[in-house]
XYZ file of C-alpha atoms in Angstrom:
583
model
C -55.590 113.720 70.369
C -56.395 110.412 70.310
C -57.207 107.959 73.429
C -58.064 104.312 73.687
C -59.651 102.947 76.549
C -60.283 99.225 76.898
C -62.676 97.557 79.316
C -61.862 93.744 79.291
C -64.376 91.269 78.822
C -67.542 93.761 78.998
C -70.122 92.471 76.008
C -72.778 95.002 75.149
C -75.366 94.395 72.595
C -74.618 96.742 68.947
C -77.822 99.043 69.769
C -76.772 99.343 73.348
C -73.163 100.945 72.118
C -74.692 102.743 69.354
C -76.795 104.461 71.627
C -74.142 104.730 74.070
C -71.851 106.550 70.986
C -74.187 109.096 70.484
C -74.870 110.138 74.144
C -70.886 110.624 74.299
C -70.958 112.448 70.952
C -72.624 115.363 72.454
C -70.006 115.990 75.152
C -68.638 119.331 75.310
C -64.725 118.797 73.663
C -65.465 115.777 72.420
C -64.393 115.990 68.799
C -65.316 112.110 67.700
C -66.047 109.024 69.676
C -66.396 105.328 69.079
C -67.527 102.714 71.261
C -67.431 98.986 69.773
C -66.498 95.398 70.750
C -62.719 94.507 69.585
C -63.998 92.290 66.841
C -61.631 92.164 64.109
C -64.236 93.397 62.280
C -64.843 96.206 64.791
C -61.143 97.428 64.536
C -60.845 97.552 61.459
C -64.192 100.097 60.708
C -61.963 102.241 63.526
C -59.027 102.244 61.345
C -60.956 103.696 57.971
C -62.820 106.454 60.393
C -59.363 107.282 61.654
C -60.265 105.945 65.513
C -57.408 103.392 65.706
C -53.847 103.338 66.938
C -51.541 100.214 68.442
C -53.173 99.870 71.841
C -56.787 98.357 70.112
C -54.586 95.450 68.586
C -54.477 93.996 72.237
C -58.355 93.956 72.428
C -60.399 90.903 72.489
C -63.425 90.349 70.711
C -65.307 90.456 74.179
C -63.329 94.018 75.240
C -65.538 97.057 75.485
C -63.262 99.590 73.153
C -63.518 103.192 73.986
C -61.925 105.549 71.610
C -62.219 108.942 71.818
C -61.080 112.200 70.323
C -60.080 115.006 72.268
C -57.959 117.504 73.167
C -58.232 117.669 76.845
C -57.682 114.812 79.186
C -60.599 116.320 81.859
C -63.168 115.851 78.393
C -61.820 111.751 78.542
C -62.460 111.555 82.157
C -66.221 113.095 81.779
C -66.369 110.590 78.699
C -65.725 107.481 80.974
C -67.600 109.043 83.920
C -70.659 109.190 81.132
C -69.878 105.285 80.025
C -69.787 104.022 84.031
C -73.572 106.054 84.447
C -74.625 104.418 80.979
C -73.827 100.983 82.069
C -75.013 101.569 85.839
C -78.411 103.077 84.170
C -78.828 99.917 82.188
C -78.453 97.088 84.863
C -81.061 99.126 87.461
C -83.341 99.614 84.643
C -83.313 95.657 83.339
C -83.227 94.679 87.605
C -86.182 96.570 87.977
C -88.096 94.330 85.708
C -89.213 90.613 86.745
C -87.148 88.999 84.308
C -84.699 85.868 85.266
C -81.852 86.312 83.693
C -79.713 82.925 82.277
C -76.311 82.757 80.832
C -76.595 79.079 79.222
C -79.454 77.478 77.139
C -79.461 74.447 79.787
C -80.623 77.214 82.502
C -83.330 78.940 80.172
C -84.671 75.619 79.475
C -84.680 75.258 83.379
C -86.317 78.315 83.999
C -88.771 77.496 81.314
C -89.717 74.329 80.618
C -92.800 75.177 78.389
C -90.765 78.068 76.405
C -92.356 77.652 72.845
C -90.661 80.771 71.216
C -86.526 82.050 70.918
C -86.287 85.661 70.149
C -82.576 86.529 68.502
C -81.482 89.973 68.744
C -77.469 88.875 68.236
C -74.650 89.928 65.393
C -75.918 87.591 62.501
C -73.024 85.536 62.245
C -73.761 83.730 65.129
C -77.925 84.360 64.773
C -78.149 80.959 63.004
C -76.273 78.920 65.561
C -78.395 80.266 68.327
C -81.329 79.430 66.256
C -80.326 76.268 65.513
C -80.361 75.900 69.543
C -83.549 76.983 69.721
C -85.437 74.567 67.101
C -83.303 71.263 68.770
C -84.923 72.731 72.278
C -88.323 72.596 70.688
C -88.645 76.423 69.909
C -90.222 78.632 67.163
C -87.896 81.210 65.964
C -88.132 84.809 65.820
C -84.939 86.085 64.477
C -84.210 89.890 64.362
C -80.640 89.538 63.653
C -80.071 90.261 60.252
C -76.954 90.383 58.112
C -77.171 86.512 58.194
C -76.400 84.177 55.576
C -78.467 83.455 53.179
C -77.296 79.596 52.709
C -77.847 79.883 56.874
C -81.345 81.241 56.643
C -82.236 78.299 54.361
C -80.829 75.706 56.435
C -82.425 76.958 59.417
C -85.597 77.034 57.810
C -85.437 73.911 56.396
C -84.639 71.872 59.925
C -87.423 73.686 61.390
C -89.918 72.890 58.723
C -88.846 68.923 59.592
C -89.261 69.851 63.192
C -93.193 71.382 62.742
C -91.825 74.893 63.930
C -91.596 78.273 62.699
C -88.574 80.773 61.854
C -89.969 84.278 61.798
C -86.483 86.311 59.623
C -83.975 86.419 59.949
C -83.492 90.453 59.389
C -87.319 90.296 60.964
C -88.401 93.251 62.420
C -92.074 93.176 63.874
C -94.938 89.853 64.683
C -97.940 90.117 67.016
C -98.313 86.878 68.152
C -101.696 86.037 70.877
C -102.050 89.652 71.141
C -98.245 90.197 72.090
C -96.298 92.927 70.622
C -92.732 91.229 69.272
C -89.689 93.396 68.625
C -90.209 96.556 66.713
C -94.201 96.390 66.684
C -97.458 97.902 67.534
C -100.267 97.856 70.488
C -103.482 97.509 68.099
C -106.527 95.833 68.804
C -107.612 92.178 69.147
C -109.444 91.236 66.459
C -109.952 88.366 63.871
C -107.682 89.453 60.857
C -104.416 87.856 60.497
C -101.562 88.809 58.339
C -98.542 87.650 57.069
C -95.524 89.031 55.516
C -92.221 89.982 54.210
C -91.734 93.480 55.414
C -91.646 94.600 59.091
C -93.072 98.335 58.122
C -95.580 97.193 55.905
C -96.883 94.735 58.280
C -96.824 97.967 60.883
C -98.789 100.144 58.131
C -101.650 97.600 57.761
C -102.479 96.860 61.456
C -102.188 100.148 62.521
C -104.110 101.094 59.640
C -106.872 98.164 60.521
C -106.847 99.506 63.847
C -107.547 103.053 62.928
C -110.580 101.674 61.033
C -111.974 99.747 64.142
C -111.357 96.244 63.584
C -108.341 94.050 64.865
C -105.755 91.567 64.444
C -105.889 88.050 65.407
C -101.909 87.473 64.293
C -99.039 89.163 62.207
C -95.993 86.800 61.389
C -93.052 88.264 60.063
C -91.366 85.840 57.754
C -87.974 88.381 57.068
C -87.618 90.051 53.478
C -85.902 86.682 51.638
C -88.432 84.423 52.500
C -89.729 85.328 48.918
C -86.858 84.598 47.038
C -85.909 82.152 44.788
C -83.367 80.051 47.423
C -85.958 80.491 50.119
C -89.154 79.405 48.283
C -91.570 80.809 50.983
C -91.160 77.825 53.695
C -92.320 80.472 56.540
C -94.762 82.109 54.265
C -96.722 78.895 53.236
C -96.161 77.663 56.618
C -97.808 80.748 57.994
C -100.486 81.023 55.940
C -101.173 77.389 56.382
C -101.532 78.348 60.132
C -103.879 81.189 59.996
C -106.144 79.569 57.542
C -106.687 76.521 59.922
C -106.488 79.172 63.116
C -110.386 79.675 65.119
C -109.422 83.143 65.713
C -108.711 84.011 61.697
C -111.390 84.912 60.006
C -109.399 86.905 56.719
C -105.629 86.686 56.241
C -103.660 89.324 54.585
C -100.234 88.337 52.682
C -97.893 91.411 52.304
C -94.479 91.533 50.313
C -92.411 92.906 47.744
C -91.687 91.975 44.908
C -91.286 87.887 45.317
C -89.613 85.711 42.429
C -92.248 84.693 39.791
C -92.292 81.451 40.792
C -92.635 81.795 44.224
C -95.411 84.024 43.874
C -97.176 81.640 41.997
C -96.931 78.908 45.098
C -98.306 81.202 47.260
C -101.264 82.704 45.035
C -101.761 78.864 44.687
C -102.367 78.310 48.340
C -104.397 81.330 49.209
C -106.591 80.373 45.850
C -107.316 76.993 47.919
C -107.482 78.137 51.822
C -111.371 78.196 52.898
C -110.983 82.124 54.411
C -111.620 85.167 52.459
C -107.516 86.707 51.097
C -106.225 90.122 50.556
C -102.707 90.248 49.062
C -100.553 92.471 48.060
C -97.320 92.165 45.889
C -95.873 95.894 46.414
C -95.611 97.258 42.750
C -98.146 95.387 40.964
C -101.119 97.271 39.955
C -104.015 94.779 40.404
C -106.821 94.508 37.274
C -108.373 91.633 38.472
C -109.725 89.309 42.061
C -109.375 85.518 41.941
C -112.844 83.916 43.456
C -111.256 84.335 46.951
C -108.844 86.207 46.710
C -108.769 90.291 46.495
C -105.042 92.169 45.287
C -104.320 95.442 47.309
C -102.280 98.370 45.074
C -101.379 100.037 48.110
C -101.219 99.486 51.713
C -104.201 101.565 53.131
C -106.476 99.446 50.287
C -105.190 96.413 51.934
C -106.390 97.199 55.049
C -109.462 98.238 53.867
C -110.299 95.738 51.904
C -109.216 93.570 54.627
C -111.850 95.427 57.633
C -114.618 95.279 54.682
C -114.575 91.329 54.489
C -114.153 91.267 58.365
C -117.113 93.735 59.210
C -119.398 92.711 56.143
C -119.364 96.371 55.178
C -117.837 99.188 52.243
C -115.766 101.877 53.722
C -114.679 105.210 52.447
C -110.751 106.167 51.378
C -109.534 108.539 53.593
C -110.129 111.996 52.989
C -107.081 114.203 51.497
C -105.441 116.820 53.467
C -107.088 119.963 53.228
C -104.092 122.194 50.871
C -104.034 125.830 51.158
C -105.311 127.770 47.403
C -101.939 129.383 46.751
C -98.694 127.139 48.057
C -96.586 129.957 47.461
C -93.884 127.335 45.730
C -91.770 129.189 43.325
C -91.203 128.533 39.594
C -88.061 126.076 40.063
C -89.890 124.031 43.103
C -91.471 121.072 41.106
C -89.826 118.343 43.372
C -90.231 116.010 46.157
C -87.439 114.285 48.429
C -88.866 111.259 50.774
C -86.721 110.770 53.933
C -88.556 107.857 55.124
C -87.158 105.610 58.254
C -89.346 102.551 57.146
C -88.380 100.651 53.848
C -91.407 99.570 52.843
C -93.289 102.964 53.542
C -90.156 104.292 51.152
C -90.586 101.696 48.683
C -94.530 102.441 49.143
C -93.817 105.948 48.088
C -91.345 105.505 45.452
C -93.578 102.979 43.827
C -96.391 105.444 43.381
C -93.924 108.767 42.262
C -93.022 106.569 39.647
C -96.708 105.769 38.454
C -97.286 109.084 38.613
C -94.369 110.399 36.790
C -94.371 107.946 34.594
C -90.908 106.485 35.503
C -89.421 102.958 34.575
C -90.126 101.087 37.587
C -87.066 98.938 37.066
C -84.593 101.206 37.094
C -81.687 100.698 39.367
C -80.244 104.260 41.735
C -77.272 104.869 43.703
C -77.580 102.960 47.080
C -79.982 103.691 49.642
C -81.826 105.328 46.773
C -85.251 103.940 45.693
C -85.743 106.814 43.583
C -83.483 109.405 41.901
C -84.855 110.992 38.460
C -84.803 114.733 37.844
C -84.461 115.811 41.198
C -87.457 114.019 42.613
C -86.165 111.013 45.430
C -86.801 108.928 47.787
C -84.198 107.529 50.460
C -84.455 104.651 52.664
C -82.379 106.214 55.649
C -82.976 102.291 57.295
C -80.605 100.998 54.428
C -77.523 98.920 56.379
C -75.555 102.527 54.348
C -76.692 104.678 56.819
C -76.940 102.647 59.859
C -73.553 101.339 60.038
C -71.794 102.123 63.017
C -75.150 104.014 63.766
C -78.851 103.230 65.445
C -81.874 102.587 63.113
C -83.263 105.689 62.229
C -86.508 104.510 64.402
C -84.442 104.715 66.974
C -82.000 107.967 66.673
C -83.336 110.640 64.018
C -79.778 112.134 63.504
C -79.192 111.250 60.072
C -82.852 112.055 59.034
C -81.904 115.674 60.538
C -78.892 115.967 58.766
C -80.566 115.025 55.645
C -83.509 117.700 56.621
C -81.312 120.428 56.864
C -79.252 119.906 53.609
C -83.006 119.611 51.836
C -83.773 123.009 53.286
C -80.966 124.299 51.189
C -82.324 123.167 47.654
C -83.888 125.336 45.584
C -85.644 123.043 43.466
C -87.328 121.002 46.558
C -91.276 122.118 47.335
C -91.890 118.596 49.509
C -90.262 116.592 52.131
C -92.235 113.341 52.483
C -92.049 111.191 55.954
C -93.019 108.669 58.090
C -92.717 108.757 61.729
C -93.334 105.112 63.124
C -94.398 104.612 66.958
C -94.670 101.161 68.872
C -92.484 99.144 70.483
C -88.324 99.503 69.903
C -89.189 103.014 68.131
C -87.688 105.947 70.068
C -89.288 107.341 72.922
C -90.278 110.705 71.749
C -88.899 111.041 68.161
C -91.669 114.184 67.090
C -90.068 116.145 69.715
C -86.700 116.055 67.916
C -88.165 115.991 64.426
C -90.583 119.019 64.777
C -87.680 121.168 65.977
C -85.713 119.354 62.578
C -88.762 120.868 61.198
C -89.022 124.222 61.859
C -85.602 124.899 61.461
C -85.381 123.482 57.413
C -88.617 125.912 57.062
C -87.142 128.934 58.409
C -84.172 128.111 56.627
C -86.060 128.016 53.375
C -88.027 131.489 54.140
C -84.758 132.844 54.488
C -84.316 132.574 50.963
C -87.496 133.484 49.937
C -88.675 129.998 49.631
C -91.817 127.975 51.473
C -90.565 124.604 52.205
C -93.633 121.809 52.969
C -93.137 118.439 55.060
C -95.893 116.053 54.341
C -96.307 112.858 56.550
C -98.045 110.298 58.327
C -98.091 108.331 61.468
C -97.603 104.645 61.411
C -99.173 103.708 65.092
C -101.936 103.859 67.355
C -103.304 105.676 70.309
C -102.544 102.687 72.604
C -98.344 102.491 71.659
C -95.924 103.879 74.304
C -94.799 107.319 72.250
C -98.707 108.852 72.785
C -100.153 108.977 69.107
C -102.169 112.100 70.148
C -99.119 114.170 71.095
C -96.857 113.241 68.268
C -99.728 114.345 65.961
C -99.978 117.130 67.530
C -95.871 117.699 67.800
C -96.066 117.646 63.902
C -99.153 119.963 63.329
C -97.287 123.218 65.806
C -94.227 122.741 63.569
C -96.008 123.133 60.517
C -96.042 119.392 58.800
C -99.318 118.523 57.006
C -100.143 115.107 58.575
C -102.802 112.801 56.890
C -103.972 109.312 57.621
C -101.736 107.070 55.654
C -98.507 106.917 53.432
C -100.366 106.665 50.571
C -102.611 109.568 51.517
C -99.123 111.554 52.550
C -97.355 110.463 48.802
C -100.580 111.350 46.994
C -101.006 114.802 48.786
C -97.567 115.322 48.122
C -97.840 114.769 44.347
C -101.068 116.938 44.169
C -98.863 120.167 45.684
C -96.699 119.605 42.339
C -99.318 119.018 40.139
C -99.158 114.977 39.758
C -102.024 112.716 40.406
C -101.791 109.167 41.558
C -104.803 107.136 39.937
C -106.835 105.710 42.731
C -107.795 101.964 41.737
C -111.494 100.413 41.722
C -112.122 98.030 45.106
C -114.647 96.214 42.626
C -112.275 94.593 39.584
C -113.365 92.014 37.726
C -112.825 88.245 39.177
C -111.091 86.152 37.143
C -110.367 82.116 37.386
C -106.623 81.457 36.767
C -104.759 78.005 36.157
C -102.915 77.303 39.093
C -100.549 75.372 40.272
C -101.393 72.576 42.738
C -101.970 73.634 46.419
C -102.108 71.148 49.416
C -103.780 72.907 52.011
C -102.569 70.548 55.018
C -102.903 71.867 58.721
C -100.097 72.597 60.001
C -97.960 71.011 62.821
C -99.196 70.821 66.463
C -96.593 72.865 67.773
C -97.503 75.945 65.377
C -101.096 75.365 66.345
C -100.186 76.033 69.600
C -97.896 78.884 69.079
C -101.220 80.637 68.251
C -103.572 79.764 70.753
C -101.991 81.873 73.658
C -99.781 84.133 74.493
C -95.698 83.001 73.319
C -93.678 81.995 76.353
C -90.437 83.373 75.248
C -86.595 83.021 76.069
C -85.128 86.161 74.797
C -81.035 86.043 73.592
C -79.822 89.340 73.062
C -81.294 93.164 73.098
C -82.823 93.251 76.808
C -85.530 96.002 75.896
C -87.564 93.009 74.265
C -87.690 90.718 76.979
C -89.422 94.354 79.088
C -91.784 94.891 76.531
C -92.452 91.426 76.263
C -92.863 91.073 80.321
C -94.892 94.427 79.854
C -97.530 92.892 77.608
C -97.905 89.610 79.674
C -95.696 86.780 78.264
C -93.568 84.818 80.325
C -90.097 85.529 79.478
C -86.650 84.670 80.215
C -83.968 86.748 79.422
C -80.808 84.702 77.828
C -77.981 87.176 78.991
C -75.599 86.108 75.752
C -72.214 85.888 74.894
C -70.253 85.604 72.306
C -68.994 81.926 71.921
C -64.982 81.462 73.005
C -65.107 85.102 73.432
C -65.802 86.156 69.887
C -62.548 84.406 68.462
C -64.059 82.883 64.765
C -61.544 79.977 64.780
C -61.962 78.488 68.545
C -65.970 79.358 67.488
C -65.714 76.850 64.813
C -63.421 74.418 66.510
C -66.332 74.236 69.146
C -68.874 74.314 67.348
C -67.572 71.204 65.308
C -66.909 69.237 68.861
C -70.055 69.746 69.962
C -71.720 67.876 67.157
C -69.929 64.679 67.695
């Protein structure tokens, strides 16, 4: 039986009710349950999963709707009981923090006159409006928000490129910024490497990965995955690198993306060819074969950081050592594939790139979404794809559809390898080896059950100084069995080697090669950017509360912008104000 409960004018955040949907799922009697704002939007994903009847065509776009399936009304009392402690639980835990919390852009300017950075966690139709805000206040962006316009991302970018300012996304998932965490992002060390780029767990790999090898991080500036593109043309990319090349701290800036539009690329090859630091870069997917003067190409991301801590220490290092493999792997005579579950799309991208080197597959072929790989059995899935996470938490956040997808592997014969990541730092869940180890244990037992010996080969994106405790995740991962090595590269190549595959491991020492380039003005960049970067950000956070704690946490001034929907979510009066306003 169906019931609707509707709690007017309560706005949560997306992550806050997707988190709050899952707690309720695992009430006893509870046979489905939604929780969502009464967007139009909102009602009508209820109606295709069947959670709908009359009573949520009264909501408004600001009503809390509860919709639950059950058959027995004491299971829909424990259900709101669970939603009251949810809600209760939130507010103590945000008033225990010594954040000032605002309701109107006039009061977070008042509480913070010398705010230099806006950090948007909102739904991304009204992201660009709020960052619009932001850059007439004076702010640098950093927009999180994604599922924003593309035609909004450029005009955004383009005002604050006339203002001197930066927008960090949108659809922008980590920075460090002064030694300062942002978002869904590591605690690594200080240090005088800066990096740039278009991919939040790519940027995550290398730092971590820098930090593992003893050296540090000056900046990383997350410029959100279009920035690339053809209709962006790299405005936060040039900007940034224009910033870290003229920063005192900088000493080597890394550039990390995938694959940009030719063009593009060219710019920004252009303007690292001319900067007066030494440049590692990597374009995910390209196979370097040559160096410019200054400039050194990365094939994967552990070369990029270690290229990177070689021209910042003055000194060669070693690749990391394999995993140690046991003689016989026991695999039997139809287990010749692997199947990547991987939570961050780069890492997956990472990995599908080099399966298809190594099995010689046509790099540009095009799979079924969420799909980076499908050929003969072998794949690779990014579980973070907007696919999977609809109606649902990032899978950084809530591993349920990575166990799901665990347990069907278990059941196919042909499968010998389960490739992962498991990413720590800030925004990333609590504890997610816990979870995944018992995931874990249960796909191999389910596998010797039928005779079979089922492998899990991964890595750990973090460092011993984030939140989760690197040391007892690791270890989490080695009692359930998982072979664990020190990079996604490392994890993907160890992976292939149990099958038979090899990936070719490229020379650090190509040739160097001058290229004709296009012209690159190497200007310094605005005031306001320069001093973005010489402290620590002094931030007015609008939208996911967590972020202005961790913020507050690693010692930057916040205030928290408590937000709301504009006229209450309704699109029309949204427009009809937003029109008013600018006359």
């Amino acid at each position: 039986m169906l019931h609707i409960i509707i709690k007017p004018n309560l706005y949560q955040d997306s992550v806050s009710l997707m988190l709050m949907s899952n707690k309720l799922s695992d009430i006893d009697g509870v046979n489905q349950v939604s929780v969502m704002m009464g967007t139009p939007a909102n009602i009508d994903i209820m109606k295709n999963t069947g959670m709908h009847n009359t009573e949520l065509d009264k909501a408004a776009p600001s009503d809390l709707c509860i919709a639950i399936d059950a058959e027995r009304e004491e299971v829909v009392a424990t259900v709101l009981d669970e939603v009251d402690q949810f809600l209760k639980n939130q507010a103590s835990s945000s008033a225990s923090k010594k954040v000032e919390k605002v309701r109107t852009w006039d009061r977070a300017v008042q509480a913070m006159p010398d705010a230099n950075l806006a950090v948007i966690s909102i739904p991304g139709k009204y992201a660009a409006d709020e960052a619009m805000s932001a850059l007439e206040n004076g702010l640098h962006v950093f927009m999180f928000s994604d599922n924003v316009a593309i035609e909004d991302e450029k005009r955004v970018k383009e005002f604050a490129k006339e203002k001197g300012l930066l927008v960090m996304g949108p659809d922008c998932g980590t920075a460090v910024i002064g030694g300062v965490p942002i978002a869904f992002s590591n605690i690594v060390s200080k240090g005088n490497i800066g990096v740039i780029g278009a991919s939040g767990t790519g940027i995550q790999e290398v730092i971590t990965l820098i930090d593992k090898l003893g050296a540090g991080i000056s900046h990383a500036i997350g410029t959100g995955g279009r920035d690339l593109s053809e209709s962006i043309e790299a405005i936060t990319m040039l900007d940034g690198i224009r910033a870290l090349a003229d920063n005192a701290d900088t000493e080597v800036v890394v550039v990390i993306s995938k694959p940009p539009a030719p063009k593009v690329r060219e710019q920004v090859v252009a303007l690292l060819a001319n900067i007066e630091k030494p440049v590692v870069a990597i374009f995910m997917g390209e196979k370097p074969e040559f160096y410019l003067p200054s400039v050194k190409f990365a094939h994967t991301l552990e070369e990029t950081a270690i290229l990177a801590v070689e021209l910042a220490k003055g000194t060669k290092l070693k690749l990391a050592s394999e995993a140690e493999l046991p003689s016989d792997l026991g695999l039997t005579s139809v287990q010749t594939k692997i199947r990547g579950l991987y939570t961050g799309g780069t890492l997956a991208y990472e990995a599908a790139t080099l399966m298809k080197e190594a099995l010689m597959i046509d790099k540009y072929r095009k799979y079924d979404e969420g799909y980076l790989l499908q050929h003969e059995g072998h794949e690779v899935i990014d579980l973070g794809d907007d696919m999977y996470t609809q109606g649902r938490p990032h899978p950084m956040i809530d591993g349920t559809t990575r166990f799901q997808f665990i347990e069907e592997t278990s059941k196919l014969p042909e499968v010998a390898v389960v490739l992962f990541d498991l990413v720590l730092g800030y925004g990333a869940h609590e504890d997610m080896a816990a979870s995944l180890s018992k995931a874990i244990k249960k796909a191999m037992a389910n596998a010797a059950n039928e005779g079979r010996k089922l492998y899990f080969v991964g890595s750990i994106c973090g460092t011993k100084k984030d939140p989760q405790n690197y040391d007892s995740q690791l270890k989490l991962m080695l009692d359930a069995g998982a072979i664990m090595t020190d990079s996604n590269f490392s994890a993907v190549r160890t992976a292939l080697r149990m099958i038979g595959h090899e990936v070719e491991v490229g020379s650090r020492e190509l040739p160097v090669q001058e290229l004709t380039l296009p012209e690159a003005v190497v200007s310094s960049p605005s005031e306001a950017i320069k001093q973005l970067l010489d402290a620590k950000p002094r931030v007015i956070n609008i939208g996911l509360s967590s972020f202005a704690d961790n913020l507050e946490t690693e010692g930057s001034s916040v205030v928290q912008f408590d937000w709301r929907p504009v006229a209450g979510g309704n699109d029309k009066l949204r427009k009809i104000l937003s029109i008013l306003n600018k006359m």
